[in-house]
PDB file of C-alpha atoms in Angstrom:
ATOM      1  CA  MET A 611      32.602 -52.947 -86.190  1.00  0.00           C
ATOM      2  CA  SER A 612      36.158 -53.810 -86.527  1.00  0.00           C
ATOM      3  CA  PHE A 613      38.350 -56.239 -84.507  1.00  0.00           C
ATOM      4  CA  PHE A 614      39.853 -53.325 -82.395  1.00  0.00           C
ATOM      5  CA  GLU A 615      36.268 -51.736 -81.792  1.00  0.00           C
ATOM      6  CA  GLU A 616      34.909 -55.215 -80.815  1.00  0.00           C
ATOM      7  CA  TRP A 617      37.779 -55.923 -78.519  1.00  0.00           C
ATOM      8  CA  VAL A 618      37.403 -52.557 -76.811  1.00  0.00           C
ATOM      9  CA  GLU A 619      33.522 -53.239 -76.238  1.00  0.00           C
ATOM     10  CA  LEU A 620      34.295 -56.914 -74.691  1.00  0.00           C
ATOM     11  CA  ASP A 621      37.320 -55.128 -72.624  1.00  0.00           C
ATOM     12  CA  LEU A 622      36.256 -55.627 -68.640  1.00  0.00           C
ATOM     13  CA  ASN A 623      37.688 -52.352 -67.573  1.00  0.00           C
ATOM     14  CA  PRO A 624      35.678 -49.238 -68.563  1.00  0.00           C
ATOM     15  CA  VAL A 625      36.773 -47.093 -71.380  1.00  0.00           C
ATOM     16  CA  ILE A 626      34.807 -43.894 -71.648  1.00  0.00           C
ATOM     17  CA  SER A 627      35.463 -40.812 -74.189  1.00  0.00           C
ATOM     18  CA  PHE A 628      34.171 -37.317 -73.405  1.00  0.00           C
ATOM     19  CA  SER A 629      34.044 -33.964 -75.195  1.00  0.00           C
ATOM     20  CA  SER A 630      35.675 -31.041 -74.245  1.00  0.00           C
ATOM     21  CA  ASN A 631      32.042 -30.024 -72.878  1.00  0.00           C
ATOM     22  CA  ALA A 632      31.903 -33.329 -70.628  1.00  0.00           C
ATOM     23  CA  LYS A 633      29.451 -34.879 -72.704  1.00  0.00           C
ATOM     24  CA  ILE A 634      30.432 -38.651 -73.377  1.00  0.00           C
ATOM     25  CA  THR A 635      31.013 -39.531 -77.194  1.00  0.00           C
ATOM     26  CA  TYR A 636      31.796 -43.518 -76.725  1.00  0.00           C
ATOM     27  CA  SER A 637      31.377 -45.777 -73.565  1.00  0.00           C
ATOM     28  CA  ASN A 638      32.232 -49.839 -73.877  1.00  0.00           C
ATOM     29  CA  SER A 639      29.852 -52.214 -71.891  1.00  0.00           C
ATOM     30  CA  GLU A 640      31.644 -52.209 -68.909  1.00  0.00           C
ATOM     31  CA  ALA A 641      31.836 -48.271 -68.755  1.00  0.00           C
ATOM     32  CA  GLN A 642      28.082 -48.081 -69.247  1.00  0.00           C
ATOM     33  CA  PHE A 643      27.392 -50.331 -66.228  1.00  0.00           C
ATOM     34  CA  LEU A 644      29.748 -48.040 -64.354  1.00  0.00           C
ATOM     35  CA  LEU A 645      27.681 -45.098 -65.291  1.00  0.00           C
ATOM     36  CA  SER A 646      24.438 -46.442 -63.914  1.00  0.00           C
ATOM     37  CA  ARG A 647      26.181 -46.136 -60.505  1.00  0.00           C
ATOM     38  CA  ILE A 648      28.295 -43.187 -60.839  1.00  0.00           C
ATOM     39  CA  LYS A 649      27.831 -39.668 -62.027  1.00  0.00           C
ATOM     40  CA  GLN A 650      29.061 -38.739 -65.428  1.00  0.00           C
ATOM     41  CA  LYS A 651      30.462 -35.200 -63.942  1.00  0.00           C
ATOM     42  CA  GLU A 652      32.741 -37.358 -61.523  1.00  0.00           C
ATOM     43  CA  LEU A 653      34.443 -39.470 -64.244  1.00  0.00           C
ATOM     44  CA  PHE A 654      34.714 -36.266 -66.178  1.00  0.00           C
ATOM     45  CA  GLU A 655      36.486 -34.583 -63.445  1.00  0.00           C
ATOM     46  CA  LEU A 656      38.515 -37.849 -62.782  1.00  0.00           C
ATOM     47  CA  ALA A 657      39.973 -37.830 -66.178  1.00  0.00           C
ATOM     48  CA  LEU A 658      41.144 -34.198 -66.118  1.00  0.00           C
ATOM     49  CA  LYS A 659      42.762 -34.867 -62.958  1.00  0.00           C
ATOM     50  CA  HIS A 660      44.747 -37.234 -64.134  1.00  0.00           C
ATOM     51  CA  ALA A 661      45.342 -36.087 -67.946  1.00  0.00           C
ATOM     52  CA  PRO A 662      48.940 -35.669 -69.181  1.00  0.00           C
ATOM     53  CA  LYS A 663      50.120 -32.112 -69.191  1.00  0.00           C
ATOM     54  CA  SER A 664      50.539 -31.860 -73.133  1.00  0.00           C
ATOM     55  CA  PHE A 665      48.834 -34.127 -76.045  1.00  0.00           C
ATOM     56  CA  GLY A 666      49.285 -37.729 -75.515  1.00  0.00           C
ATOM     57  CA  ALA A 667      48.857 -40.752 -72.939  1.00  0.00           C
ATOM     58  CA  GLU A 668      49.475 -41.018 -69.198  1.00  0.00           C
ATOM     59  CA  THR A 669      48.989 -43.974 -67.157  1.00  0.00           C
ATOM     60  CA  SER A 670      48.900 -43.374 -63.448  1.00  0.00           C
ATOM     61  CA  TYR A 671      48.887 -46.110 -60.596  1.00  0.00           C
ATOM     62  CA  ILE A 672      45.996 -45.353 -58.144  1.00  0.00           C
ATOM     63  CA  ASP A 673      44.200 -46.696 -55.108  1.00  0.00           C
ATOM     64  CA  LEU A 674      40.578 -45.553 -55.926  1.00  0.00           C
ATOM     65  CA  THR A 675      37.442 -46.860 -54.603  1.00  0.00           C
ATOM     66  CA  ILE A 676      34.089 -45.630 -56.004  1.00  0.00           C
ATOM     67  CA  LYS A 677      30.787 -47.078 -54.584  1.00  0.00           C
ATOM     68  CA  ASN A 678      31.723 -50.671 -54.786  1.00  0.00           C
ATOM     69  CA  TYR A 679      34.472 -50.468 -57.261  1.00  0.00           C
ATOM     70  CA  THR A 680      38.145 -50.524 -56.625  1.00  0.00           C
ATOM     71  CA  PHE A 681      40.760 -49.415 -59.462  1.00  0.00           C
ATOM     72  CA  TYR A 682      44.224 -49.529 -59.152  1.00  0.00           C
ATOM     73  CA  ALA A 683      45.143 -47.567 -62.486  1.00  0.00           C
ATOM     74  CA  ILE A 684      43.814 -45.037 -64.872  1.00  0.00           C
ATOM     75  CA  THR A 685      45.037 -44.216 -68.379  1.00  0.00           C
ATOM     76  CA  VAL A 686      44.053 -40.615 -69.952  1.00  0.00           C
ATOM     77  CA  LYS A 687      44.825 -39.838 -73.561  1.00  0.00           C
ATOM     78  CA  TYR A 688      43.775 -36.690 -75.629  1.00  0.00           C
ATOM     79  CA  GLU A 689      45.398 -35.561 -79.063  1.00  0.00           C
ATOM     80  CA  ASN A 690      43.317 -32.199 -79.333  1.00  0.00           C
ATOM     81  CA  GLU A 691      41.520 -30.098 -77.502  1.00  0.00           C
ATOM     82  CA  ASP A 692      37.754 -31.854 -78.358  1.00  0.00           C
ATOM     83  CA  GLU A 693      37.756 -35.144 -77.033  1.00  0.00           C
ATOM     84  CA  ILE A 694      39.693 -37.015 -74.078  1.00  0.00           C
ATOM     85  CA  HIS A 695      39.505 -40.599 -73.560  1.00  0.00           C
ATOM     86  CA  MET A 696      40.079 -42.585 -70.155  1.00  0.00           C
ATOM     87  CA  LYS A 697      40.142 -46.337 -69.539  1.00  0.00           C
ATOM     88  CA  LEU A 698      40.267 -47.501 -65.699  1.00  0.00           C
ATOM     89  CA  TYR A 699      41.587 -50.681 -64.648  1.00  0.00           C
ATOM     90  CA  LYS A 700      39.335 -52.846 -62.022  1.00  0.00           C
ATOM     91  CA  SER A 701      41.220 -54.328 -59.003  1.00  0.00           C
ATOM     92  CA  ALA A 702      40.443 -58.283 -59.222  1.00  0.00           C
ATOM     93  CA  MET A 703      38.860 -57.677 -56.145  1.00  0.00           C
ATOM     94  CA  VAL A 704      35.757 -56.023 -57.640  1.00  0.00           C
ATOM     95  CA  LYS A 705      32.377 -57.679 -57.808  1.00  0.00           C
ATOM     96  CA  LYS A 706      31.085 -59.103 -61.008  1.00  0.00           C
ATOM     97  CA  GLU A 707      27.800 -57.499 -60.417  1.00  0.00           C
ATOM     98  CA  SER A 708      27.036 -57.605 -63.980  1.00  0.00           C
ATOM     99  CA  LYS A 709      26.516 -61.316 -63.615  1.00  0.00           C
ATOM    100  CA  LEU A 710      22.669 -60.608 -62.426  1.00  0.00           C
ATOM    101  CA  ASN A 711      20.413 -63.913 -61.829  1.00  0.00           C
ATOM    102  CA  ILE A 712      17.582 -63.140 -64.064  1.00  0.00           C
ATOM    103  CA  GLN A 713      16.718 -66.790 -63.916  1.00  0.00           C
ATOM    104  CA  ASN A 714      14.132 -66.816 -61.354  1.00  0.00           C
ATOM    105  CA  VAL A 715      12.377 -63.668 -61.577  1.00  0.00           C
ATOM    106  CA  ASN A 716       8.509 -62.800 -61.955  1.00  0.00           C
ATOM    107  CA  ASN A 717       6.268 -60.166 -63.527  1.00  0.00           C
ATOM    108  CA  THR A 718       5.691 -57.918 -60.869  1.00  0.00           C
ATOM    109  CA  ASN A 719       4.482 -54.420 -60.023  1.00  0.00           C
ATOM    110  CA  ILE A 720       7.056 -52.439 -58.418  1.00  0.00           C
ATOM    111  CA  PHE A 721       4.805 -49.705 -57.027  1.00  0.00           C
ATOM    112  CA  THR A 722       2.920 -51.916 -55.236  1.00  0.00           C
ATOM    113  CA  LEU A 723       6.095 -53.792 -53.824  1.00  0.00           C
ATOM    114  CA  LEU A 724       7.570 -50.404 -52.374  1.00  0.00           C
ATOM    115  CA  ASP A 725       4.024 -49.268 -51.234  1.00  0.00           C
ATOM    116  CA  LEU A 726       3.749 -52.641 -49.203  1.00  0.00           C
ATOM    117  CA  ALA A 727       7.177 -52.018 -47.797  1.00  0.00           C
ATOM    118  CA  ILE A 728       6.067 -48.606 -46.803  1.00  0.00           C
ATOM    119  CA  SER A 729       2.637 -49.742 -45.367  1.00  0.00           C
ATOM    120  CA  SER A 730       4.723 -52.402 -43.266  1.00  0.00           C
ATOM    121  CA  ASN A 731       7.189 -49.443 -41.687  1.00  0.00           C
ATOM    122  CA  LYS A 732       4.223 -47.135 -41.073  1.00  0.00           C
ATOM    123  CA  ILE A 733       3.134 -49.574 -38.469  1.00  0.00           C
ATOM    124  CA  LYS A 734       6.335 -49.322 -36.692  1.00  0.00           C
ATOM    125  CA  ASN A 735       6.851 -45.311 -36.605  1.00  0.00           C
ATOM    126  CA  ASP A 736       5.478 -41.945 -37.398  1.00  0.00           C
ATOM    127  CA  ILE A 737       7.720 -41.321 -40.461  1.00  0.00           C
ATOM    128  CA  ASN A 738       6.538 -39.187 -42.999  1.00  0.00           C
ATOM    129  CA  TYR A 739       6.915 -40.981 -46.696  1.00  0.00           C
ATOM    130  CA  ILE A 740       6.827 -38.945 -49.885  1.00  0.00           C
ATOM    131  CA  LYS A 741       6.604 -40.906 -53.066  1.00  0.00           C
ATOM    132  CA  ASN A 742       7.268 -40.174 -56.460  1.00  0.00           C
ATOM    133  CA  TYR A 743       6.483 -42.580 -59.031  1.00  0.00           C
ATOM    134  CA  ASP A 744       6.690 -42.871 -62.875  1.00  0.00           C
ATOM    135  CA  PRO A 745       3.316 -43.981 -63.712  1.00  0.00           C
ATOM    136  CA  SER A 746       4.651 -44.782 -67.099  1.00  0.00           C
ATOM    137  CA  ILE A 747       6.758 -47.818 -66.068  1.00  0.00           C
ATOM    138  CA  PRO A 748       5.111 -50.874 -66.818  1.00  0.00           C
ATOM    139  CA  ASP A 749       5.169 -54.255 -64.481  1.00  0.00           C
ATOM    140  CA  PHE A 750       8.546 -56.139 -65.024  1.00  0.00           C
ATOM    141  CA  LYS A 751      10.159 -59.250 -64.310  1.00  0.00           C
ATOM    142  CA  LEU A 752      12.093 -59.210 -60.648  1.00  0.00           C
ATOM    143  CA  ASP A 753      13.059 -61.006 -57.577  1.00  0.00           C
ATOM    144  CA  ALA A 754      10.149 -59.794 -55.715  1.00  0.00           C
ATOM    145  CA  SER A 755      11.332 -61.381 -52.462  1.00  0.00           C
ATOM    146  CA  SER A 756      14.854 -60.119 -52.251  1.00  0.00           C
ATOM    147  CA  PHE A 757      13.606 -56.957 -53.118  1.00  0.00           C
ATOM    148  CA  ILE A 758      10.922 -56.657 -50.220  1.00  0.00           C
ATOM    149  CA  LYS A 759      13.590 -57.873 -47.977  1.00  0.00           C
ATOM    150  CA  THR A 760      16.135 -55.281 -48.952  1.00  0.00           C
ATOM    151  CA  LEU A 761      13.912 -52.418 -48.910  1.00  0.00           C
ATOM    152  CA  GLY A 762      12.691 -53.575 -45.136  1.00  0.00           C
ATOM    153  CA  GLN A 763      16.445 -53.163 -44.289  1.00  0.00           C
ATOM    154  CA  ILE A 764      16.607 -49.614 -45.947  1.00  0.00           C
ATOM    155  CA  PHE A 765      13.678 -48.618 -44.044  1.00  0.00           C
ATOM    156  CA  GLU A 766      14.830 -50.057 -40.665  1.00  0.00           C
ATOM    157  CA  ALA A 767      18.292 -48.322 -41.246  1.00  0.00           C
ATOM    158  CA  PHE A 768      16.383 -45.062 -41.927  1.00  0.00           C
ATOM    159  CA  SER A 769      14.183 -45.558 -38.625  1.00  0.00           C
ATOM    160  CA  ASN A 770      15.330 -42.121 -37.115  1.00  0.00           C
ATOM    161  CA  ALA A 771      14.406 -40.160 -40.296  1.00  0.00           C
ATOM    162  CA  SER A 772      11.216 -37.612 -39.943  1.00  0.00           C
ATOM    163  CA  THR A 773      11.086 -37.741 -43.610  1.00  0.00           C
ATOM    164  CA  ILE A 774      11.533 -40.555 -46.139  1.00  0.00           C
ATOM    165  CA  ASN A 775      11.769 -39.525 -50.070  1.00  0.00           C
ATOM    166  CA  CYS A 776      11.334 -42.580 -52.202  1.00  0.00           C
ATOM    167  CA  SER A 777      11.298 -42.306 -55.933  1.00  0.00           C
ATOM    168  CA  ILE A 778      11.029 -44.537 -59.011  1.00  0.00           C
ATOM    169  CA  MET A 779      12.097 -43.623 -62.403  1.00  0.00           C
ATOM    170  CA  LEU A 780      13.423 -44.636 -65.702  1.00  0.00           C
ATOM    171  CA  LYS A 781      17.208 -43.888 -66.263  1.00  0.00           C
ATOM    172  CA  ILE A 782      17.279 -42.160 -69.298  1.00  0.00           C
ATOM    173  CA  GLY A 783      19.653 -43.240 -71.759  1.00  0.00           C
ATOM    174  CA  GLU A 784      21.142 -45.824 -69.276  1.00  0.00           C
ATOM    175  CA  TYR A 785      21.167 -49.184 -69.662  1.00  0.00           C
ATOM    176  CA  ILE A 786      22.904 -52.513 -68.467  1.00  0.00           C
ATOM    177  CA  ARG A 787      23.855 -55.551 -70.826  1.00  0.00           C
ATOM    178  CA  ILE A 788      23.205 -58.817 -69.279  1.00  0.00           C
ATOM    179  CA  GLU A 789      23.909 -61.935 -71.564  1.00  0.00           C
ATOM    180  CA  GLY A 790      24.756 -59.964 -74.485  1.00  0.00           C
ATOM    181  CA  LYS A 791      21.657 -58.287 -74.283  1.00  0.00           C
ATOM    182  CA  LYS A 792      20.646 -54.567 -73.576  1.00  0.00           C
ATOM    183  CA  TYR A 793      18.317 -53.563 -70.824  1.00  0.00           C
ATOM    184  CA  SER A 794      17.197 -50.318 -69.747  1.00  0.00           C
ATOM    185  CA  LEU A 795      17.459 -49.533 -66.129  1.00  0.00           C
ATOM    186  CA  ILE A 796      14.510 -48.688 -63.406  1.00  0.00           C
ATOM    187  CA  THR A 797      16.004 -46.941 -60.428  1.00  0.00           C
ATOM    188  CA  VAL A 798      14.293 -46.982 -56.830  1.00  0.00           C
ATOM    189  CA  GLU A 799      15.800 -44.339 -54.948  1.00  0.00           C
ATOM    190  CA  ILE A 800      15.368 -44.090 -51.249  1.00  0.00           C
ATOM    191  CA  THR A 801      16.723 -40.731 -49.211  1.00  0.00           C
ATOM    192  CA  SER A 802      16.207 -40.038 -45.389  1.00  0.00           C
ATOM    193  CA  ASP A 803      16.254 -36.350 -44.185  1.00  0.00           C
ATOM    194  CA  LYS A 804      18.969 -37.550 -41.505  1.00  0.00           C
ATOM    195  CA  THR A 805      22.598 -39.370 -41.810  1.00  0.00           C
ATOM    196  CA  SER A 806      22.175 -43.324 -41.252  1.00  0.00           C
ATOM    197  CA  ASN A 807      24.204 -46.399 -41.232  1.00  0.00           C
ATOM    198  CA  LEU A 808      23.665 -48.375 -43.984  1.00  0.00           C
ATOM    199  CA  SER A 809      25.954 -50.733 -43.070  1.00  0.00           C
ATOM    200  CA  SER A 810      23.565 -53.111 -42.185  1.00  0.00           C
ATOM    201  CA  VAL A 811      21.815 -53.218 -45.472  1.00  0.00           C
ATOM    202  CA  GLN A 812      22.884 -56.460 -47.532  1.00  0.00           C
ATOM    203  CA  HIS A 813      21.791 -58.308 -50.562  1.00  0.00           C
ATOM    204  CA  ARG A 814      23.340 -61.745 -52.126  1.00  0.00           C
ATOM    205  CA  ASP A 815      25.596 -61.194 -55.062  1.00  0.00           C
ATOM    206  CA  ASP A 816      23.237 -63.315 -57.242  1.00  0.00           C
ATOM    207  CA  THR A 817      19.999 -61.478 -57.004  1.00  0.00           C
ATOM    208  CA  SER A 818      18.491 -59.136 -60.007  1.00  0.00           C
ATOM    209  CA  PHE A 819      19.453 -55.846 -59.010  1.00  0.00           C
ATOM    210  CA  ILE A 820      22.260 -53.733 -57.921  1.00  0.00           C
ATOM    211  CA  LEU A 821      22.383 -51.971 -54.581  1.00  0.00           C
ATOM    212  CA  SER A 822      24.630 -49.045 -53.475  1.00  0.00           C
ATOM    213  CA  CYS A 823      24.353 -47.213 -50.099  1.00  0.00           C
ATOM    214  CA  GLU A 824      25.349 -43.678 -48.954  1.00  0.00           C
ATOM    215  CA  ASP A 825      24.794 -41.867 -45.624  1.00  0.00           C
ATOM    216  CA  ASN A 826      21.605 -40.735 -46.166  1.00  0.00           C
ATOM    217  CA  LYS A 827      20.460 -42.421 -49.554  1.00  0.00           C
ATOM    218  CA  ALA A 828      19.847 -46.171 -50.903  1.00  0.00           C
ATOM    219  CA  THR A 829      19.776 -46.814 -54.895  1.00  0.00           C
ATOM    220  CA  ILE A 830      18.516 -50.311 -56.204  1.00  0.00           C
ATOM    221  CA  ASP A 831      19.026 -50.186 -59.879  1.00  0.00           C
ATOM    222  CA  LEU A 832      17.069 -53.317 -61.728  1.00  0.00           C
ATOM    223  CA  PRO A 833      16.808 -54.328 -65.331  1.00  0.00           C
ATOM    224  CA  LEU A 834      13.840 -53.586 -67.106  1.00  0.00           C
ATOM    225  CA  LEU A 835      12.943 -57.436 -67.905  1.00  0.00           C
ATOM    226  CA  ILE A 836       9.681 -57.242 -69.809  1.00  0.00           C
TER     227      ILE A 836
END
């Protein structure tokens, strides 16, 4: 890896290259973290929206919030019809979620934890819980106490639902870099059939997972620490 390649890799701002059919040809470490939260298609469409009208590069100043990220500028560059490159500039207010705390985690079965949370909430309501688990996921290290607490908050926010879908899957081709090491991502997705207020769902910045909430969906991404 050359000096400039290493410099881009260490950049705290996301840098992504796309092919003409929206496939990612390069992403630095920060971009890989971003891609665990935001769909690839959304970022490609963002690049096209701010692309210069002719070959070359253009920087636009924006006020863009996606999930918990805030960006103040975007640079888009292309020199041919085959590739387009994008760099997003993060606001200083963005949370440093890449600093996940993996010091006080224990080997745990994530299916057991989610089943426990579901069982506890079944006592309180008549919601139909549908589970979709990837049985190939092994036990791994996580902060069980914080995880259970967050699950409880999510289910409480979804208390008006008739059906809640719960899935635990491995994110194929996505990973997060923590302390210089790459880890695959396990995603827990909990979806309600009714729109709910998830503003009360909170977790500490120093937990071992990433939480994102939408109107009827909560997603928890966890590094696969074996």
